[in-house]
Amino acid sequence: AAKQDGRGCARIFNRSMLLLLEQRENLRRNLRMALERNELYLEYQPLIRAPASVVGFEALLRWRHPEVGTIPPSVFIPIAEADGLMDEIGRWVIEEACRQATRWPSSLTVAVNLSPAQFLSGSLTDTVAQIIDAVGIRADRLELEITETVLLEQTVDNIDTLNTLNVLGIRIALDDFGTYYSSLSYLKNFPFDILKIDRYFVKDLETDRKSQTIVRSIIGMAHGLGISVTAEGVETPEQAQWLIREDCDYLQGDFLGRPLGAEATRDFVRRSPKEVIRQRGEEIGRS
Ligand code: C2E
Ligand code: MG
Ligand code: MG
Ligand code: MG
């Protein structure tokens, strides 16, 4: 019986593997059409300057699949990357995010994530300059987020790209800091304006002395280099309070605001987010 169970398991395992592959293949085919069918959309998560003022939003990509429902970017972006679709999708994201931002008060910024393919395409700076021009948004309202994986090859081209974006007035954030290779030479050689500490170090800040030491050190190092720090994934008033006490510049996370659709984001800024944020500020003060 044991043997049969074993075989049964293997059969089930293979079958589910097959289903997964079919699903992936299915997603791949549908993703090619998703843009045209308006199935891709953006949500916007508030970025907060400590202690409690909204300074902008990060655009986060979603796919409203007609059968499967909403698919998160962690599932379909790797497929889009592998299929060479991320350049086109990424361009759409930048344009859509900039267009939405023109409908917010002009003091608010918009942050857009860049995929490695987009960054390495060679046409990024031209694309971004064109979009900014076409949409009519001030360059200093746009922030681009890249991860360390993009920079693995510290070529002159990479540095040029970042310098050109900087000269245009666009801010560059190093996203998910601490989770990949975290080579400190990146901080020395690339012109970052903002460093985003990954959620991995924020989630246990209340209890884990090691996370506390790491986060404290990152903040000190960044400030020494003239770089601002954002903490990702802030979920509790205690985490927010700790980060503010340690001089973290910006906070982002479900405690301060979950990602909202475009319309809800416009409502949020129109209603003046001050009230929401004042409440959060009081909670931080109390904890
Ligand atoms: P990211 O850039 O680090 O974005 C932050 C992620 O953390 C988002 O996940 C956000 O919803 C989530 N998050 C924010 N606050 C909290 C919190 O308090 N708790 C928890 N548990 N999670 C929180 P999301 O939207 O699923 O995006 C995942 C990743 O996909 C992003 O990580 C980014 O790397 C990538 N991504 C999203 N949109 C785009 C895009 O337009 N282009 C590219 N190339 N990548 C994108
Ligand atoms: Mg990001
Ligand atoms: Mg991030
Ligand atoms: Mg992250």
mmCIF file of N, CA and C and ligand atoms in Angstrom, residues 42-43 45 58-62 72-74 77 81 86 89-90 93 112-116 118 145 147 175-176 180 196 198-199 232-235 252-255 257-259, ligand 1:
data_model
loop_
_atom_site.group_PDB
_atom_site.id
_atom_site.type_symbol
_atom_site.label_atom_id
_atom_site.label_comp_id
_atom_site.label_asym_id
_atom_site.label_seq_id
_atom_site.Cartn_x
_atom_site.Cartn_y
_atom_site.Cartn_z
ATOM 1 N N LEU A 42 -2.886 50.148 -12.437
ATOM 2 C CA LEU A 42 -1.966 50.500 -11.360
ATOM 3 C C LEU A 42 -2.724 50.797 -10.079
ATOM 4 N N GLU A 43 -2.116 50.398 -8.962
ATOM 5 C CA GLU A 43 -2.573 50.879 -7.663
ATOM 6 C C GLU A 43 -1.480 51.786 -7.117
ATOM 7 N N GLN A 45 0.335 53.323 -3.609
ATOM 8 C CA GLN A 45 0.492 53.232 -2.150
ATOM 9 C C GLN A 45 1.155 54.500 -1.612
ATOM 10 N N GLU A 58 3.631 55.261 -4.552
ATOM 11 C CA GLU A 58 4.338 54.315 -5.411
ATOM 12 C C GLU A 58 3.312 53.587 -6.271
ATOM 13 N N ALA A 59 3.542 53.587 -7.589
ATOM 14 C CA ALA A 59 2.659 52.874 -8.516
ATOM 15 C C ALA A 59 2.994 51.386 -8.501
ATOM 16 N N LEU A 60 1.962 50.552 -8.325
ATOM 17 C CA LEU A 60 2.164 49.100 -8.283
ATOM 18 C C LEU A 60 1.265 48.438 -9.320
ATOM 19 N N LEU A 61 1.876 47.636 -10.162
ATOM 20 C CA LEU A 61 1.186 47.056 -11.315
ATOM 21 C C LEU A 61 0.328 45.847 -10.924
ATOM 22 N N ARG A 62 -0.853 45.769 -11.518
ATOM 23 C CA ARG A 62 -1.750 44.618 -11.321
ATOM 24 C C ARG A 62 -2.307 44.176 -12.664
ATOM 25 N N PRO A 72 -1.019 39.161 -8.930
ATOM 26 C CA PRO A 72 -0.003 40.080 -8.413
ATOM 27 C C PRO A 72 1.237 40.123 -9.311
ATOM 28 N N PRO A 73 1.992 41.236 -9.226
ATOM 29 C CA PRO A 73 3.149 41.401 -10.111
ATOM 30 C C PRO A 73 4.214 40.330 -9.918
ATOM 31 N N SER A 74 4.322 39.784 -8.706
ATOM 32 C CA SER A 74 5.345 38.756 -8.474
ATOM 33 C C SER A 74 5.100 37.525 -9.347
ATOM 34 N N ILE A 77 5.158 39.409 -13.673
ATOM 35 C CA ILE A 77 6.301 40.182 -14.175
ATOM 36 C C ILE A 77 7.468 39.278 -14.609
ATOM 37 N N GLU A 81 8.990 39.407 -18.257
ATOM 38 C CA GLU A 81 10.437 39.610 -18.452
ATOM 39 C C GLU A 81 10.981 38.551 -19.401
ATOM 40 N N MET A 86 8.410 43.179 -21.006
ATOM 41 C CA MET A 86 8.471 44.144 -19.901
ATOM 42 C C MET A 86 8.865 45.546 -20.344
ATOM 43 N N ILE A 89 5.455 46.983 -21.493
ATOM 44 C CA ILE A 89 4.588 47.149 -20.320
ATOM 45 C C ILE A 89 5.144 48.243 -19.416
ATOM 46 N N GLY A 90 6.468 48.210 -19.228
ATOM 47 C CA GLY A 90 7.111 49.196 -18.359
ATOM 48 C C GLY A 90 6.916 50.623 -18.851
ATOM 49 N N VAL A 93 3.533 51.668 -17.920
ATOM 50 C CA VAL A 93 3.449 51.973 -16.488
ATOM 51 C C VAL A 93 3.930 53.401 -16.217
ATOM 52 N N VAL A 112 7.888 54.929 -9.638
ATOM 53 C CA VAL A 112 7.635 53.836 -10.582
ATOM 54 C C VAL A 112 8.772 52.823 -10.499
ATOM 55 N N ASN A 113 8.412 51.543 -10.450
ATOM 56 C CA ASN A 113 9.421 50.475 -10.432
ATOM 57 C C ASN A 113 9.901 50.175 -11.844
ATOM 58 N N LEU A 114 11.200 50.004 -11.991
ATOM 59 C CA LEU A 114 11.755 49.645 -13.292
ATOM 60 C C LEU A 114 12.222 48.196 -13.269
ATOM 61 N N SER A 115 11.945 47.478 -14.348
ATOM 62 C CA SER A 115 12.461 46.116 -14.445
ATOM 63 C C SER A 115 13.858 46.166 -15.053
ATOM 64 N N PRO A 116 14.662 45.126 -14.804
ATOM 65 C CA PRO A 116 16.013 45.103 -15.368
ATOM 66 C C PRO A 116 16.018 45.305 -16.887
ATOM 67 N N GLN A 118 14.024 46.910 -18.772
ATOM 68 C CA GLN A 118 13.779 48.314 -19.103
ATOM 69 C C GLN A 118 15.025 49.151 -18.875
ATOM 70 N N GLU A 145 12.386 53.534 -9.218
ATOM 71 C CA GLU A 145 12.938 52.575 -8.260
ATOM 72 C C GLU A 145 13.609 51.431 -9.010
ATOM 73 N N THR A 147 16.203 47.845 -8.441
ATOM 74 C CA THR A 147 16.767 46.938 -7.439
ATOM 75 C C THR A 147 18.234 46.677 -7.775
ATOM 76 N N ASP A 175 15.724 50.093 -4.504
ATOM 77 C CA ASP A 175 14.593 49.372 -3.904
ATOM 78 C C ASP A 175 15.053 48.085 -3.217
ATOM 79 N N ASP A 176 14.289 47.642 -2.223
ATOM 80 C CA ASP A 176 14.540 46.348 -1.562
ATOM 81 C C ASP A 176 15.961 46.237 -1.036
ATOM 82 N N TYR A 180 19.415 41.534 -1.749
ATOM 83 C CA TYR A 180 20.205 40.867 -2.797
ATOM 84 C C TYR A 180 21.671 40.858 -2.384
ATOM 85 N N LYS A 196 15.614 52.334 -0.128
ATOM 86 C CA LYS A 196 14.423 51.732 0.480
ATOM 87 C C LYS A 196 14.800 50.436 1.183
ATOM 88 N N ASP A 198 14.302 47.002 2.745
ATOM 89 C CA ASP A 198 13.320 45.961 2.480
ATOM 90 C C ASP A 198 12.527 45.598 3.736
ATOM 91 N N ARG A 199 11.287 45.220 3.480
ATOM 92 C CA ARG A 199 10.342 44.798 4.500
ATOM 93 C C ARG A 199 10.909 43.705 5.413
ATOM 94 N N GLU A 232 10.148 50.152 4.080
ATOM 95 C CA GLU A 232 9.008 49.476 3.437
ATOM 96 C C GLU A 232 8.287 48.568 4.423
ATOM 97 N N GLY A 233 7.020 48.321 4.155
ATOM 98 C CA GLY A 233 6.295 47.281 4.888
ATOM 99 C C GLY A 233 6.048 47.607 6.346
ATOM 100 N N VAL A 234 5.823 48.897 6.661
ATOM 101 C CA VAL A 234 5.527 49.284 8.044
ATOM 102 C C VAL A 234 4.084 48.894 8.357
ATOM 103 N N GLU A 235 3.911 47.987 9.285
ATOM 104 C CA GLU A 235 2.576 47.436 9.550
ATOM 105 C C GLU A 235 2.016 47.812 10.910
ATOM 106 N N GLN A 252 6.519 53.615 4.501
ATOM 107 C CA GLN A 252 5.542 53.068 3.557
ATOM 108 C C GLN A 252 5.093 51.730 4.112
ATOM 109 N N GLY A 253 3.801 51.457 4.024
ATOM 110 C CA GLY A 253 3.329 50.165 4.513
ATOM 111 C C GLY A 253 1.854 50.209 4.845
ATOM 112 N N ASP A 254 1.306 49.038 5.106
ATOM 113 C CA ASP A 254 -0.134 48.937 5.304
ATOM 114 C C ASP A 254 -0.628 49.785 6.479
ATOM 115 N N PHE A 255 0.221 49.980 7.501
ATOM 116 C CA PHE A 255 -0.210 50.814 8.630
ATOM 117 C C PHE A 255 -0.465 52.254 8.173
ATOM 118 N N GLY A 257 -0.999 53.166 4.889
ATOM 119 C CA GLY A 257 -1.919 53.191 3.763
ATOM 120 C C GLY A 257 -1.652 52.063 2.799
ATOM 121 N N ARG A 258 -2.706 51.297 2.518
ATOM 122 C CA ARG A 258 -2.594 50.219 1.539
ATOM 123 C C ARG A 258 -2.662 50.801 0.138
ATOM 124 N N PRO A 259 -2.217 50.019 -0.857
ATOM 125 C CA PRO A 259 -2.354 50.475 -2.246
ATOM 126 C C PRO A 259 -3.824 50.695 -2.605
HETATM 127 P P1 C2E B 1 8.251 46.665 -4.208
HETATM 128 O O1 C2E B 1 8.628 47.670 -5.229
HETATM 129 O O2 C2E B 1 9.196 46.456 -3.079
HETATM 130 O O3 C2E B 1 6.805 47.115 -3.701
HETATM 131 C C1 C2E B 1 6.360 46.943 -2.383
HETATM 132 C C2 C2E B 1 5.510 45.704 -2.247
HETATM 133 O O4 C2E B 1 5.217 45.502 -0.868
HETATM 134 C C3 C2E B 1 4.163 45.794 -2.952
HETATM 135 O O5 C2E B 1 3.801 44.479 -3.361
HETATM 136 C C4 C2E B 1 3.254 46.269 -1.831
HETATM 137 O O6 C2E B 1 1.884 45.983 -2.067
HETATM 138 C C5 C2E B 1 3.807 45.476 -0.677
HETATM 139 N N1 C2E B 1 3.532 46.088 0.619
HETATM 140 C C6 C2E B 1 3.444 47.405 0.905
HETATM 141 N N2 C2E B 1 3.223 47.611 2.221
HETATM 142 C C7 C2E B 1 3.179 46.386 2.803
HETATM 143 C C8 C2E B 1 2.985 45.932 4.156
HETATM 144 O O7 C2E B 1 2.812 46.708 5.091
HETATM 145 N N3 C2E B 1 3.005 44.602 4.362
HETATM 146 C C9 C2E B 1 3.200 43.716 3.353
HETATM 147 N N4 C2E B 1 3.200 42.418 3.660
HETATM 148 N N5 C2E B 1 3.387 44.098 2.052
HETATM 149 C C10 C2E B 1 3.383 45.421 1.795
HETATM 150 P P2 C2E B 1 3.267 44.180 -4.812
HETATM 151 O O8 C2E B 1 2.351 45.270 -5.264
HETATM 152 O O9 C2E B 1 2.761 42.782 -4.802
HETATM 153 O O10 C2E B 1 4.575 44.286 -5.688
HETATM 154 C C11 C2E B 1 5.605 43.352 -5.555
HETATM 155 C C12 C2E B 1 6.806 43.754 -6.365
HETATM 156 O O11 C2E B 1 6.532 43.721 -7.759
HETATM 157 C C13 C2E B 1 7.256 45.179 -6.101
HETATM 158 O O12 C2E B 1 8.004 45.230 -4.918
HETATM 159 C C14 C2E B 1 8.077 45.461 -7.345
HETATM 160 O O13 C2E B 1 9.369 44.932 -7.222
HETATM 161 C C15 C2E B 1 7.325 44.687 -8.391
HETATM 162 N N6 C2E B 1 6.485 45.624 -9.163
HETATM 163 C C16 C2E B 1 5.282 46.154 -8.879
HETATM 164 N N7 C2E B 1 4.852 46.977 -9.853
HETATM 165 C C17 C2E B 1 5.830 46.973 -10.802
HETATM 166 C C18 C2E B 1 5.997 47.633 -12.058
HETATM 167 O O14 C2E B 1 5.166 48.439 -12.527
HETATM 168 N N8 C2E B 1 7.137 47.357 -12.756
HETATM 169 C C19 C2E B 1 8.098 46.513 -12.263
HETATM 170 N N9 C2E B 1 9.190 46.297 -13.022
HETATM 171 N N10 C2E B 1 7.970 45.896 -11.092
HETATM 172 C C20 C2E B 1 6.862 46.117 -10.359
#
